[in-house]
CSV table of C-alpha atoms and ligand atoms in Angstrom, one decimal:
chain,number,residue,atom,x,y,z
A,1,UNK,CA,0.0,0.0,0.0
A,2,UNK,CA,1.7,3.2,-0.9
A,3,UNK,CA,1.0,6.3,1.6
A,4,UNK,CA,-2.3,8.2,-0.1
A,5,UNK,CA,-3.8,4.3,0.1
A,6,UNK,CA,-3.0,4.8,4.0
A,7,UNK,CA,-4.8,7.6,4.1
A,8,UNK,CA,-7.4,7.1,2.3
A,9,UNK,CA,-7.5,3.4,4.2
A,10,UNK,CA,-7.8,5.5,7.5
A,11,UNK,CA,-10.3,7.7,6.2
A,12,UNK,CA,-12.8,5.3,5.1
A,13,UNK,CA,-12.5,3.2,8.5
A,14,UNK,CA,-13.6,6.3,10.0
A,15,UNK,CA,-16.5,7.4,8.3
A,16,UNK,CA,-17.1,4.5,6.1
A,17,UNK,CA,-17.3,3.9,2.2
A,18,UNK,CA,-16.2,7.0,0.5
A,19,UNK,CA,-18.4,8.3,-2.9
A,20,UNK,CA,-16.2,7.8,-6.1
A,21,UNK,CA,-15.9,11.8,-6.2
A,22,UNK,CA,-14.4,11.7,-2.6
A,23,UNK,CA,-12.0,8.8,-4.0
A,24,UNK,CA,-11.2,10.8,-7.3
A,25,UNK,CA,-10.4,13.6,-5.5
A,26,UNK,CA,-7.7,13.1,-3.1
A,27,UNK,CA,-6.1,10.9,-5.7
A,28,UNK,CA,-5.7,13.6,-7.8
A,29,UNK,CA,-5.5,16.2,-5.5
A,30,UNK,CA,-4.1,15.2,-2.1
A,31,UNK,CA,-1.9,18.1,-1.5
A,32,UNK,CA,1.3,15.8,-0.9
A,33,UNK,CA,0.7,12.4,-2.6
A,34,UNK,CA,-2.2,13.5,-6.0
A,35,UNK,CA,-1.6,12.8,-8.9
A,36,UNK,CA,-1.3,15.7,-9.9
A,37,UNK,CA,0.8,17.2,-6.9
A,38,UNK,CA,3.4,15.3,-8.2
A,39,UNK,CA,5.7,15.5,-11.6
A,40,UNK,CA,5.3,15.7,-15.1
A,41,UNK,CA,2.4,13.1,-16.6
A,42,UNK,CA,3.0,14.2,-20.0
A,43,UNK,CA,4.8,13.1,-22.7
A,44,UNK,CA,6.4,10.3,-23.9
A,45,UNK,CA,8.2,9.4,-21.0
A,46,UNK,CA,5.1,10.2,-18.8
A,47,UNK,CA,1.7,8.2,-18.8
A,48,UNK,CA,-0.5,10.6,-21.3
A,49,UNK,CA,0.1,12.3,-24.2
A,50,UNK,CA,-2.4,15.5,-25.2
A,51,UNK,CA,-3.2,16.7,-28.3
A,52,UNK,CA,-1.0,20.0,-27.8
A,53,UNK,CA,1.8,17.2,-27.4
A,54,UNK,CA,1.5,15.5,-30.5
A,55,UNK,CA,2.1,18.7,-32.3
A,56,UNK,CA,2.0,22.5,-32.6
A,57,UNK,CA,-1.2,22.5,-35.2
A,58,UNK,CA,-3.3,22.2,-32.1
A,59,UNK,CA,-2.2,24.8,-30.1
A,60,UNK,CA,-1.8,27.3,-33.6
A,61,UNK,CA,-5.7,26.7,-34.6
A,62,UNK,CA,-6.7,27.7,-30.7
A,63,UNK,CA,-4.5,30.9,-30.8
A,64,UNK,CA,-6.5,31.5,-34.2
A,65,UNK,CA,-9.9,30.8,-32.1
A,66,UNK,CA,-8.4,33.1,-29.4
A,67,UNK,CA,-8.1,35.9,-31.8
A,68,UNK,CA,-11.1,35.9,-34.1
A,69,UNK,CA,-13.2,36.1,-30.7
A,70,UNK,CA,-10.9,39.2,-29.5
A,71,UNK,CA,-11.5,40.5,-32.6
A,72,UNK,CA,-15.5,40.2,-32.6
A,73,UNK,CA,-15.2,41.5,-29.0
A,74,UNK,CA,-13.9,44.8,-30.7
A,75,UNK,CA,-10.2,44.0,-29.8
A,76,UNK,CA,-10.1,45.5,-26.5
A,77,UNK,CA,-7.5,47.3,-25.3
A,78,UNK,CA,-6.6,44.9,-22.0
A,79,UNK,CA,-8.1,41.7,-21.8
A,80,UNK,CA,-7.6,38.5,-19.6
A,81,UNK,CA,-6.4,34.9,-21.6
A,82,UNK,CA,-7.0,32.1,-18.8
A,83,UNK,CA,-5.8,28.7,-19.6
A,84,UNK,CA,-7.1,25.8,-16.9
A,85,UNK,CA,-4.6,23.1,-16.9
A,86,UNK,CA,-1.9,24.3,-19.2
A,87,UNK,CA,0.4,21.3,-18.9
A,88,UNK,CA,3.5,22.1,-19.9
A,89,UNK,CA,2.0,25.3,-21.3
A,90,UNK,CA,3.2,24.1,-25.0
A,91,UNK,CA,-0.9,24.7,-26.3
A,92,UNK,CA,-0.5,28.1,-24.8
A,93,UNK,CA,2.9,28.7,-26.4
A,94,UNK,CA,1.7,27.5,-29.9
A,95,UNK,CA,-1.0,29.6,-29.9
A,96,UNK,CA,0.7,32.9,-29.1
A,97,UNK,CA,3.6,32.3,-31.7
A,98,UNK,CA,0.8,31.6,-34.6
A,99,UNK,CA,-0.7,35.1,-33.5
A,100,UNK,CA,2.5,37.6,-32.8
A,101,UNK,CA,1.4,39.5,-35.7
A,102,UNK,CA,-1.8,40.2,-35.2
A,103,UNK,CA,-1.6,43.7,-34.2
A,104,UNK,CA,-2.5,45.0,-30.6
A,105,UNK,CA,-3.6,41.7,-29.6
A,106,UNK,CA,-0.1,40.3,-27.3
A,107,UNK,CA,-0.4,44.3,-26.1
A,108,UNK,CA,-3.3,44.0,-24.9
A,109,UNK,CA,-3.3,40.3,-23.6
A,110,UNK,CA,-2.9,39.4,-19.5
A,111,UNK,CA,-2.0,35.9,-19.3
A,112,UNK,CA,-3.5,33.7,-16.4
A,113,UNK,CA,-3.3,30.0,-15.8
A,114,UNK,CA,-5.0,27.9,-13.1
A,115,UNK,CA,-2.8,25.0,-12.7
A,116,UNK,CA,-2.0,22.6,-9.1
A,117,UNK,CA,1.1,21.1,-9.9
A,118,UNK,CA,4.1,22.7,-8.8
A,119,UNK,CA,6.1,20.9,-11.6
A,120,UNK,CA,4.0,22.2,-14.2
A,121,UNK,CA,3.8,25.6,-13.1
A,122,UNK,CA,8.0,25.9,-13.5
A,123,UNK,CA,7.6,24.3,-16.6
A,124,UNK,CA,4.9,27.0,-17.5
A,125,UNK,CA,6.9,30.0,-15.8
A,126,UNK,CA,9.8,29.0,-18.2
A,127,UNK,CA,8.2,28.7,-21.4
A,128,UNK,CA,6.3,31.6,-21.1
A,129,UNK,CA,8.2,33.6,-19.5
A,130,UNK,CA,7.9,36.1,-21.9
A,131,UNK,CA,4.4,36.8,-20.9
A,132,UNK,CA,5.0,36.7,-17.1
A,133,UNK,CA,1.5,34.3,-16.4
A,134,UNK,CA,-0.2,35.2,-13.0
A,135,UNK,CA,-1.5,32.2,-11.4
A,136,UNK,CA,-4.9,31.6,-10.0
A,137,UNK,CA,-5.3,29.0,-7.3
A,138,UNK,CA,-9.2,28.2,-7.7
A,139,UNK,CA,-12.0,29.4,-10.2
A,140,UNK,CA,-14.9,31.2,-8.7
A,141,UNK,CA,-17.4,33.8,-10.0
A,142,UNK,CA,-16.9,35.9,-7.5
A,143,UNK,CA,-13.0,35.4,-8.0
A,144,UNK,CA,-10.9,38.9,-7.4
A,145,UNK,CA,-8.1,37.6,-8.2
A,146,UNK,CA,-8.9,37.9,-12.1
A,147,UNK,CA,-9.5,41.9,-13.2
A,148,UNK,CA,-12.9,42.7,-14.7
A,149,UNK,CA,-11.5,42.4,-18.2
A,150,UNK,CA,-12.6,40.5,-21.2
A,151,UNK,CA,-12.0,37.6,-20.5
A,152,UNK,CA,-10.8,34.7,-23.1
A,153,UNK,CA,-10.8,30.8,-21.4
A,154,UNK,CA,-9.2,27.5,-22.5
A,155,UNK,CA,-9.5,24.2,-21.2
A,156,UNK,CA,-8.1,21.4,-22.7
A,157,UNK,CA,-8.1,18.1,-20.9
A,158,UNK,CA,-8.7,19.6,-17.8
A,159,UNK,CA,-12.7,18.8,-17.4
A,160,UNK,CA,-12.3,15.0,-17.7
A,161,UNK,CA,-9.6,14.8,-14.4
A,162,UNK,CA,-12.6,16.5,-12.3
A,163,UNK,CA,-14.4,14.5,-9.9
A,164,UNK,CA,-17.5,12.5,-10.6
A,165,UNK,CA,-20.3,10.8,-8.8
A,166,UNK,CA,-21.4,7.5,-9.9
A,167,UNK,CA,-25.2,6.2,-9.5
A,168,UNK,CA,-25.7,2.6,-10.4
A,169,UNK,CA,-29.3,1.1,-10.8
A,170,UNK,CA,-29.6,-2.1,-8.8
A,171,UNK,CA,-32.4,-4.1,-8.5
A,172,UNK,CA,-33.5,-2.7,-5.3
A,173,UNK,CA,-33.1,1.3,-7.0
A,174,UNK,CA,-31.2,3.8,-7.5
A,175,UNK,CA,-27.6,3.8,-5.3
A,176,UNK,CA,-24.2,5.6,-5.3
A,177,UNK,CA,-20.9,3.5,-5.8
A,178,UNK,CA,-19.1,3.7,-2.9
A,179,UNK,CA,-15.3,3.0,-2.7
A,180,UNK,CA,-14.6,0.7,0.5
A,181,UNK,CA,-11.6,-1.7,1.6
A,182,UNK,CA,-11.7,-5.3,1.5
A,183,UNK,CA,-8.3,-7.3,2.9
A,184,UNK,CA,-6.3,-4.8,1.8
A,185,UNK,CA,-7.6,-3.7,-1.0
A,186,UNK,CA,-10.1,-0.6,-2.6
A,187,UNK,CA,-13.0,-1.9,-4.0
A,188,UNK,CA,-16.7,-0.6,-5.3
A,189,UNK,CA,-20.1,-0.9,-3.2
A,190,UNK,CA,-23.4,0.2,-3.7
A,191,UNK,CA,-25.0,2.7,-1.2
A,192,UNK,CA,-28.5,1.7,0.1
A,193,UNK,CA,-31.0,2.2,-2.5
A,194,UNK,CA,-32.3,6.1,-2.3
A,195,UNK,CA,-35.2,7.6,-3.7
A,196,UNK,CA,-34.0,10.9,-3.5
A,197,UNK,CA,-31.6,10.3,-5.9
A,198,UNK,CA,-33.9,9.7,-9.0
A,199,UNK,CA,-34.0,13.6,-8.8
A,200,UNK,CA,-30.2,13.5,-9.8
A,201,UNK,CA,-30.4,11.1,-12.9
A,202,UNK,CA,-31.8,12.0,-16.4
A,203,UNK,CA,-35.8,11.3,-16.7
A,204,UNK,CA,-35.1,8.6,-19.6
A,205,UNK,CA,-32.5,6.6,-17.5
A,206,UNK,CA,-34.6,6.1,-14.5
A,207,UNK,CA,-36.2,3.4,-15.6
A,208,UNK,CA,-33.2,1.6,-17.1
A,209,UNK,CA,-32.5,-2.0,-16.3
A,210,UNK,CA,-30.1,-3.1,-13.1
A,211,UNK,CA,-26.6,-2.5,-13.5
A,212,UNK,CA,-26.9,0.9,-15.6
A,213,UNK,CA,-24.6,3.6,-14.1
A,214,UNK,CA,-25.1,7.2,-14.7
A,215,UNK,CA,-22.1,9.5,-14.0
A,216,UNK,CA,-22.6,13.2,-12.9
A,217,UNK,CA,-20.1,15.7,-12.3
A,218,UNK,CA,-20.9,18.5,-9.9
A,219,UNK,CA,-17.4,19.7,-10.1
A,220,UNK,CA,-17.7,20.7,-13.7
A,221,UNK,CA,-21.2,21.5,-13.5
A,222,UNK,CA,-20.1,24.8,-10.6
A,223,UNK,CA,-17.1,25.1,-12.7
A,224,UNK,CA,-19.2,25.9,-16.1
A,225,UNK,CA,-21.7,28.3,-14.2
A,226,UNK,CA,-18.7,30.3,-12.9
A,227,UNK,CA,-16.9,30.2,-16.1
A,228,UNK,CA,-20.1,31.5,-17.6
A,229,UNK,CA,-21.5,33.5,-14.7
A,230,UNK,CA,-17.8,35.5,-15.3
A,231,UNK,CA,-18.1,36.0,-19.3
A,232,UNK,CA,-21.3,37.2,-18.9
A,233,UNK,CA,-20.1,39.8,-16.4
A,234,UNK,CA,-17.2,40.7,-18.3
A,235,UNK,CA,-17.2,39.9,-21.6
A,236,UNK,CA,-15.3,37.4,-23.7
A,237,UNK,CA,-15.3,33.2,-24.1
A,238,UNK,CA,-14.3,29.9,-23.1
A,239,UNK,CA,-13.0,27.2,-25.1
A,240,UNK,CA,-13.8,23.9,-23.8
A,241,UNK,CA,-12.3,20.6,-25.5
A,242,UNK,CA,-12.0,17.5,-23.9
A,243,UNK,CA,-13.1,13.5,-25.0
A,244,UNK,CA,-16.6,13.5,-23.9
A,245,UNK,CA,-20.2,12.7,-25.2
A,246,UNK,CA,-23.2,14.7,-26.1
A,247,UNK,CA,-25.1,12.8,-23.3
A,248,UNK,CA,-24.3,9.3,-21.2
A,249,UNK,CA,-25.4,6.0,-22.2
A,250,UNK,CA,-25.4,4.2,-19.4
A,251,UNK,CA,-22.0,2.8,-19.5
A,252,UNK,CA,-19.5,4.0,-16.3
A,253,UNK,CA,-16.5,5.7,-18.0
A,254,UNK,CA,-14.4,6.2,-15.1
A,255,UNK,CA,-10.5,5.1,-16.3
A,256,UNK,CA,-7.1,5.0,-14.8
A,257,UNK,CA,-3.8,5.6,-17.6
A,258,UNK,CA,-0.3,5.1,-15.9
A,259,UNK,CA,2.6,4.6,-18.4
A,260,UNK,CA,0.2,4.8,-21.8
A,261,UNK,CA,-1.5,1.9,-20.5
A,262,UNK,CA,-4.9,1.3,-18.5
A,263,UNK,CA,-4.3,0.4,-15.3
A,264,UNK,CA,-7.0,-0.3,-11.8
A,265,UNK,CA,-8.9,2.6,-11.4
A,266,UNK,CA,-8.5,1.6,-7.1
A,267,UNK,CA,-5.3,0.2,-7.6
A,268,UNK,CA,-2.4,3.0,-6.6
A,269,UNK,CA,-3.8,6.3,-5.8
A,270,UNK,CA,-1.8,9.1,-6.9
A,271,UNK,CA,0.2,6.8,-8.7
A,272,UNK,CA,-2.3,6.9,-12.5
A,273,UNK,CA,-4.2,9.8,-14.2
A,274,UNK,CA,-7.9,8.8,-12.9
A,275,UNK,CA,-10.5,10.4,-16.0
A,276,UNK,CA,-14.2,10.2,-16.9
A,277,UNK,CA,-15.9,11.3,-20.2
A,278,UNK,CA,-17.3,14.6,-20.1
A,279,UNK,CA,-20.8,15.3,-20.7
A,280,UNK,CA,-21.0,18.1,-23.3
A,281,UNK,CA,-25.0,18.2,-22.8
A,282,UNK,CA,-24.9,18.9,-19.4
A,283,UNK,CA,-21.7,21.2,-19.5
A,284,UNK,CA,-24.0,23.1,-21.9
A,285,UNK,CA,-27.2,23.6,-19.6
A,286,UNK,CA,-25.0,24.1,-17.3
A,287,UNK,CA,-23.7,27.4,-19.3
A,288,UNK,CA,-27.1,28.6,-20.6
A,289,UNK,CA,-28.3,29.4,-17.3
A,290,UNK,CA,-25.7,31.2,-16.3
A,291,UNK,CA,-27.4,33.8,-19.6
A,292,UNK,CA,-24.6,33.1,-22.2
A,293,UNK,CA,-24.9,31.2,-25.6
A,294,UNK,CA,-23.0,28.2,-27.0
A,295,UNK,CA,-21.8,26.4,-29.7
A,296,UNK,CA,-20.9,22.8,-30.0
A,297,UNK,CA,-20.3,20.4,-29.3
A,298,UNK,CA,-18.7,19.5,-32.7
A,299,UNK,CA,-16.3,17.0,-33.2
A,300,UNK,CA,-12.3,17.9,-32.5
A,301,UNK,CA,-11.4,17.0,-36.3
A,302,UNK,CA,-15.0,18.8,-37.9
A,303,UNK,CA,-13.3,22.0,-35.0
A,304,UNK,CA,-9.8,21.7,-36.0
A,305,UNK,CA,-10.7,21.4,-40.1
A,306,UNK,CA,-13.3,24.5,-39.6
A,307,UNK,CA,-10.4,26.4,-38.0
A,308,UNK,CA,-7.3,25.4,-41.1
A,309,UNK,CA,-5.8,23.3,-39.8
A,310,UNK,CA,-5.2,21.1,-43.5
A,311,UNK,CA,-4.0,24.6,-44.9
A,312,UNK,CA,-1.7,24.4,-42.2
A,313,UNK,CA,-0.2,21.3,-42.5
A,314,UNK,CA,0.5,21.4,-46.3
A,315,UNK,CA,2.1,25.0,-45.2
A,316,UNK,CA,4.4,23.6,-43.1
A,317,UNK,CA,5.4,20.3,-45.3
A,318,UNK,CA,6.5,22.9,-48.1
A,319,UNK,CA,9.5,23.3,-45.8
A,320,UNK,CA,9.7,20.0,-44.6
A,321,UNK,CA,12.0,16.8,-45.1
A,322,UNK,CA,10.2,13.5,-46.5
A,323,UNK,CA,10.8,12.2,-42.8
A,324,UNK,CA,9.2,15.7,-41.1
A,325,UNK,CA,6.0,15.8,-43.7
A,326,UNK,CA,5.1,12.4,-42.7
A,327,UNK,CA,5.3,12.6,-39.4
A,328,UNK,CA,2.8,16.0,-39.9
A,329,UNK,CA,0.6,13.4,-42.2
A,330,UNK,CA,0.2,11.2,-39.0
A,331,UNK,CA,0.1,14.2,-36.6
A,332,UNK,CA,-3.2,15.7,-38.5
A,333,UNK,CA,-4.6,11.8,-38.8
A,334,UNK,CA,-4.1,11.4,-35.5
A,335,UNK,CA,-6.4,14.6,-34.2
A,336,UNK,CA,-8.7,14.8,-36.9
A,337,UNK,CA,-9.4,11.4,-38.0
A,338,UNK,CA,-12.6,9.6,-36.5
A,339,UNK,CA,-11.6,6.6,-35.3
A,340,UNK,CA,-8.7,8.6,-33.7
A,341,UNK,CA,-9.5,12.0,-31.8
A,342,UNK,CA,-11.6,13.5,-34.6
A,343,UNK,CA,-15.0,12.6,-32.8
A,344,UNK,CA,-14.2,10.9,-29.6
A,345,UNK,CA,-12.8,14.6,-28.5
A,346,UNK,CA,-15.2,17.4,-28.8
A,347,UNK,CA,-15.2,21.5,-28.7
A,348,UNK,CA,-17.5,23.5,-26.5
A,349,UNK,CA,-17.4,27.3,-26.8
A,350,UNK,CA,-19.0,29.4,-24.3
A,351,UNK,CA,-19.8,33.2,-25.7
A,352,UNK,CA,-21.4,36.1,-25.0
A,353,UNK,CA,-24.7,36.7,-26.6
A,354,UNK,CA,-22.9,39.7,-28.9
A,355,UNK,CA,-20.9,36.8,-30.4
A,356,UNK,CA,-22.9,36.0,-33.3
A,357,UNK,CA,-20.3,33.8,-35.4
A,358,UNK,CA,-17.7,31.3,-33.8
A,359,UNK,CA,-15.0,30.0,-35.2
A,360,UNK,CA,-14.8,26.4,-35.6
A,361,UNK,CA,-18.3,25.6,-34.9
B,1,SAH,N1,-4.0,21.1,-21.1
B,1,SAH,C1,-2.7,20.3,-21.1
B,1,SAH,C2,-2.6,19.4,-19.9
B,1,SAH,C3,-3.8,18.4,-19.7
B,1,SAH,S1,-3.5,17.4,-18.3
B,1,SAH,C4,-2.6,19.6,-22.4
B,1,SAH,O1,-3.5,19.5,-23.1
B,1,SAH,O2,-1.5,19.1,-22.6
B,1,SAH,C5,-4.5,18.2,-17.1
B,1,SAH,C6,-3.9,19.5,-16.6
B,1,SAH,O3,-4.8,20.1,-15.6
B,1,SAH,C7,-2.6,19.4,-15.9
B,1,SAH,O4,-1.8,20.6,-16.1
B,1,SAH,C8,-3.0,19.3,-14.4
B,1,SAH,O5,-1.9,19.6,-13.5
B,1,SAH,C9,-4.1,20.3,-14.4
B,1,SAH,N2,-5.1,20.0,-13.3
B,1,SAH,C10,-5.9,18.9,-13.2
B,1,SAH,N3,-6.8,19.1,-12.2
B,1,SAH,C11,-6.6,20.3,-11.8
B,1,SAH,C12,-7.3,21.1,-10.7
B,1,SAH,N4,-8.3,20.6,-10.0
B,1,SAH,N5,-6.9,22.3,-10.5
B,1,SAH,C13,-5.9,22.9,-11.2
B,1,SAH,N6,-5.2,22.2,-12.2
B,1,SAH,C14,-5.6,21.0,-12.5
């Protein structure tokens, strides 16, 4: 047992079986031993590798998104770009480089990130350094650490690592999964069958048959409403991309990745990358009542090919080697292509009413 399963151990002999979001969230967030309190994930030698990662076309088609929306917002003079998540900031770096010459726009531009790992956050400082990022430790609405500017938001990857709650018909009802210890090791239980929960799952899934789980998010449900609440205050947009689905089937989606490989979602804690698929639909309600429109979601291939991203590829092959343009031929399959990233991941954009034409969707 390493020492988050210790404490998690203790926790649960205490006040009993923990709720999955309870679970998720201390292993991804114990301040010492969560996974992502500790190193670098990313990469090649890490256990994921994101779409910014696989090459600079991803990060070049958001900067584009970036500044068509400044632009519609009548290129203000000083506005906020927040990135939640930024990894190791290479999305955010791509993007600025394909924009340097749009005029008044790096001028104007505050940069913010939101990010908990320490590691990252050097690897941020350094890249970016240019732009001297402020850091913001938690997202609120009524957050006064970000000034009442414009505000432009990207998320990639971030919505899928936040916590979920799981609800699993049994034949009995409606129940939560439960995370509990059994000699030594985590394992799922059911909560007592609970009426009051049929107000949390969707009208068509209450009747489904035993052993249907529905997955719900409160995390990114707060999360959207104060992204949304704050564009509607000040202005601006937020880019949300992540693998997800329109709306759940049924079907729990909770996954551990450690090493580029699936492991036990309760087998280390803090030792894998625990994710969920996000659910666009609700993501998108979620936004609407917060008074702001959306677009999406579309697929990340139908996003990234409304956006240029084939101009851009054969752009950059006229100065490549046979070797480079293949490997930019695999790069573009791999994000666009269907049965790769091209419909699994999806774009969400979150806009102001005044925002009448979005790029990409
Ligand atoms: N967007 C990057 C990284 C994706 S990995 C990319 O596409 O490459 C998820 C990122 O979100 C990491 O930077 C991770 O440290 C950060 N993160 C995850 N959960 C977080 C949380 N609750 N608060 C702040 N940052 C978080």
């Amino acid at each position: 047992m390493n020492k988050l399963s210790a404490i998690l151990r203790a926790h649960i002999e205490k006040t009993g079986p923990m709720p999955v979001a309870d679970y998720m969230c201390l292993a991804l967030q114990h301040p010492e031993y969560g996974y992502y309190r500790q190193g670098d994930p990313l990469g090649q030698g890490g256990d994921f590798i994101t779409a910014p990662e696989i090459s600079q076309m991803f990060g070049e088609m958001i900067g584009l998104w970036c500044a068509d929306i400044w632009r519609q917002m009548g290129s203000p003079e000083q506005f906020v770009l927040l990135e939640m998540g930024p990894g190791r900031g290479t999305l955010m770096q791509d993007a600025l480089r394909a924009i340097a010459k749009i005029s008044g726009f790096h001028q104007a531009l505050q940069l913010y990130f939101l990010e908990s790992s320490e590691t990252l956050r050097e690897m941020q400082k350094e890249k970016l350094a240019a732009y001297n990022p402020q850091y913001i430790d938690t997202f609120s609405a009524a957050n006064a650490s970000l000034p009442p500017f414009p505000t432009i938001i990207i998320a990639n990857e971030f919505f899928d690592a936040l916590p979920i709650r799981q609800f699993e018909k049994s034949f009995q009802g409606w129940c939560e999964r439960l995370v509990t210890i059994e000699k030594d090791a985590f394992v799922f239980t059911l909560s007592k069958p609970d009426d009051a929960l049929l107000l949390l799952i969707p009208e068509a899934m209450r009747d489904a048959n035993p052993g249907t789980v529905f997955e719900l998010s409160p995390a990114s449900i707060n999360l959207t409403r104060d992204l949304a609440k704050h564009i509607a205050q000040n202005g601006g947009a937020a880019l949300i991309v992540d693998y997800g689905c329109a709306a759940p089937d049924g079907k729990p989606t909770l996954q551990a990745v450690a090493d580029h490989r699936y492991a036990n979602v309760l087998g280390n804690p803090g030792e894998a990358d625990l994710t969920a698929l996000v659910d666009f639909g609700m993501l998108q309600r979620a936004a609407v009542t917060e008074g702001t429109g959306t677009y999406g979601p579309v697929g990340q291939g139908e996003f990234l090919k409304a956006l240029g991203i084939d101009l851009r590829a054969d752009q950059l092959k006229l100065r490549a080697t046979a070797q480079q343009a293949s490997a930019i031929d695999s790069a573009l399959r791999r994000l666009t292509h269907p049965a790769q990233m091209g419909v699994l991941f999806k774009a969400l954009a979150i806009t102001t009413s005044d925002i009448t034409e979005c790029a990409g969707f």
